[in-house]
Amino acid sequence: MQTLATDPAYTTPIYGQGEAAQIIQAPPTSFARWAHGHRFKQRTAGEWGWSPPLLTGVKDGRGYTVPFNALAEGFIIESFRRVGLPMARIRPAVEVLREEIGLENALLSERLMTDGAEILYRNGEDELVVVRNHQGVFNEVVAEFLKSISYRDGFAQLLRLPAYESVEVIVDPNRNSGQPTVAKLGVRVEDVVSRVRAGEAMDEVAEDFGLQRSELRSLVLRAA
């Protein structure tokens, strides 16, 4: 049975690596480490270790190498980091989910949550546990940023980019080839802001697209 984790629309590369990092507003160097893994020097032994990739399905080389699923995984990792969850907690949790629970696309699961200190997972008994040590959690606090993700059949379907505060901007691989899209218009953010960059008056562009000036300003500022 095909799921969003295996649907070609979600697994076919449609972004460049730098483009993907810009969409989710993650540092390009961090995104590269998540996508391809990285070497690190172990403090105690003084030897080199290897951290495997956290994102799934990213290809090597240039051009379009990042599928929507990997973009969504990166979005979730960056969201975790922004609420203060360190990579030292994120990486082991993803490894546990993949190896012990058998979730290859663990970060895309609707059962994934955070309380701001740990990554949590709702198990088969509908109990919320800390992924890192499998201990139960009794005071459930689900971070607001997870509301930026819409799910279907248990997996991430589309993202809402919270950086655009005054207007809803989504990323959906089935709309505009996965490019950031103004939800209520169905047009790419780039199609709107390019007219402002070309020198057209803000009021004229806003009127043509049926946008409030504040909404257009948000698009222009965040897409810069």
Coordinates of C-alpha atoms in Angstrom, one line a residue, residues 3-108:
T3 CA 1.8 6.0 1.6
L4 CA 3.1 9.6 1.6
A5 CA 6.4 8.1 2.7
T6 CA 6.6 6.2 -0.7
D7 CA 4.5 8.4 -3.0
P8 CA 6.7 9.7 -5.9
A9 CA 5.3 13.2 -5.4
Y10 CA 6.9 13.2 -2.0
T11 CA 10.1 11.2 -2.7
T12 CA 11.2 12.6 -6.1
P13 CA 13.8 15.4 -5.7
I14 CA 12.3 18.8 -6.5
Y15 CA 14.6 21.2 -4.7
G16 CA 18.3 22.1 -4.7
Q17 CA 20.0 21.8 -1.4
G18 CA 20.5 25.5 -0.9
E19 CA 16.9 26.2 -2.0
A20 CA 15.6 23.7 0.5
A21 CA 17.6 25.3 3.4
Q22 CA 16.3 28.7 2.4
I23 CA 12.6 27.6 2.3
I24 CA 12.8 26.2 5.9
Q25 CA 15.2 29.0 7.0
A26 CA 17.8 26.6 8.2
P27 CA 21.6 27.3 8.0
P28 CA 22.8 25.7 4.7
T29 CA 25.8 24.0 6.5
S30 CA 23.4 22.4 9.0
F31 CA 21.1 21.2 6.3
A32 CA 24.0 19.7 4.5
R33 CA 25.0 17.8 7.6
W34 CA 21.5 16.5 8.2
A35 CA 21.2 15.5 4.5
H36 CA 24.6 13.7 4.1
G37 CA 25.9 13.0 7.5
H38 CA 29.3 14.4 8.8
R39 CA 32.5 13.4 10.4
F40 CA 33.3 14.6 13.9
K41 CA 36.3 14.3 16.3
Q42 CA 35.5 12.4 19.4
R43 CA 36.5 14.3 22.5
T44 CA 37.6 11.4 24.6
A45 CA 39.4 9.2 22.1
G46 CA 40.6 11.9 19.8
E47 CA 39.5 9.8 16.9
W48 CA 37.1 10.6 14.0
G49 CA 33.5 9.4 14.3
W50 CA 30.6 9.5 11.8
S51 CA 27.1 10.9 12.2
P52 CA 24.7 9.3 9.6
P53 CA 22.2 11.4 7.7
L54 CA 19.0 12.5 9.4
L55 CA 17.1 13.2 6.2
T56 CA 15.8 10.5 3.9
G57 CA 16.1 10.4 0.1
V58 CA 18.6 13.2 -0.5
K59 CA 20.7 12.5 -3.6
D60 CA 24.3 13.4 -4.1
G61 CA 25.5 16.0 -6.6
R62 CA 24.1 19.3 -7.8
G63 CA 20.7 20.3 -9.2
Y64 CA 17.5 18.9 -7.7
T65 CA 18.6 16.5 -5.0
V66 CA 16.0 17.1 -2.2
P67 CA 12.5 15.6 -2.1
F68 CA 9.6 17.1 -0.2
N69 CA 9.9 14.4 2.5
A70 CA 13.5 15.5 3.2
L71 CA 12.5 19.1 3.2
A72 CA 9.7 18.4 5.7
E73 CA 12.2 16.4 7.9
G74 CA 14.6 19.4 7.8
F75 CA 11.7 21.7 8.7
I76 CA 10.9 19.6 11.8
I77 CA 14.5 19.4 12.9
E78 CA 14.9 23.2 12.6
S79 CA 11.7 23.7 14.5
F80 CA 13.0 21.4 17.3
R81 CA 16.2 23.5 17.4
R82 CA 14.3 26.7 17.6
V83 CA 12.4 25.7 20.7
G84 CA 15.7 24.8 22.3
L85 CA 16.0 21.1 21.7
P86 CA 19.7 20.3 21.1
M87 CA 21.0 18.1 18.4
A88 CA 22.4 15.8 21.1
R89 CA 18.7 14.9 21.9
I90 CA 17.4 15.0 18.4
R91 CA 19.8 12.7 16.7
P92 CA 19.6 9.8 19.3
A93 CA 15.8 10.0 19.2
V94 CA 15.7 9.6 15.4
E95 CA 18.1 6.7 15.6
V96 CA 16.0 4.9 18.2
L97 CA 12.8 5.5 16.1
R98 CA 14.5 4.1 13.1
E99 CA 16.3 1.1 14.6
E100 CA 14.1 0.0 17.5
I101 CA 10.6 1.1 16.3
G102 CA 11.2 0.6 12.6
L103 CA 10.2 4.0 11.4
E104 CA 12.4 5.0 8.5
N105 CA 10.6 8.3 8.1
A106 CA 10.4 8.8 11.8
L107 CA 10.4 12.6 11.6
L108 CA 7.3 12.6 9.3

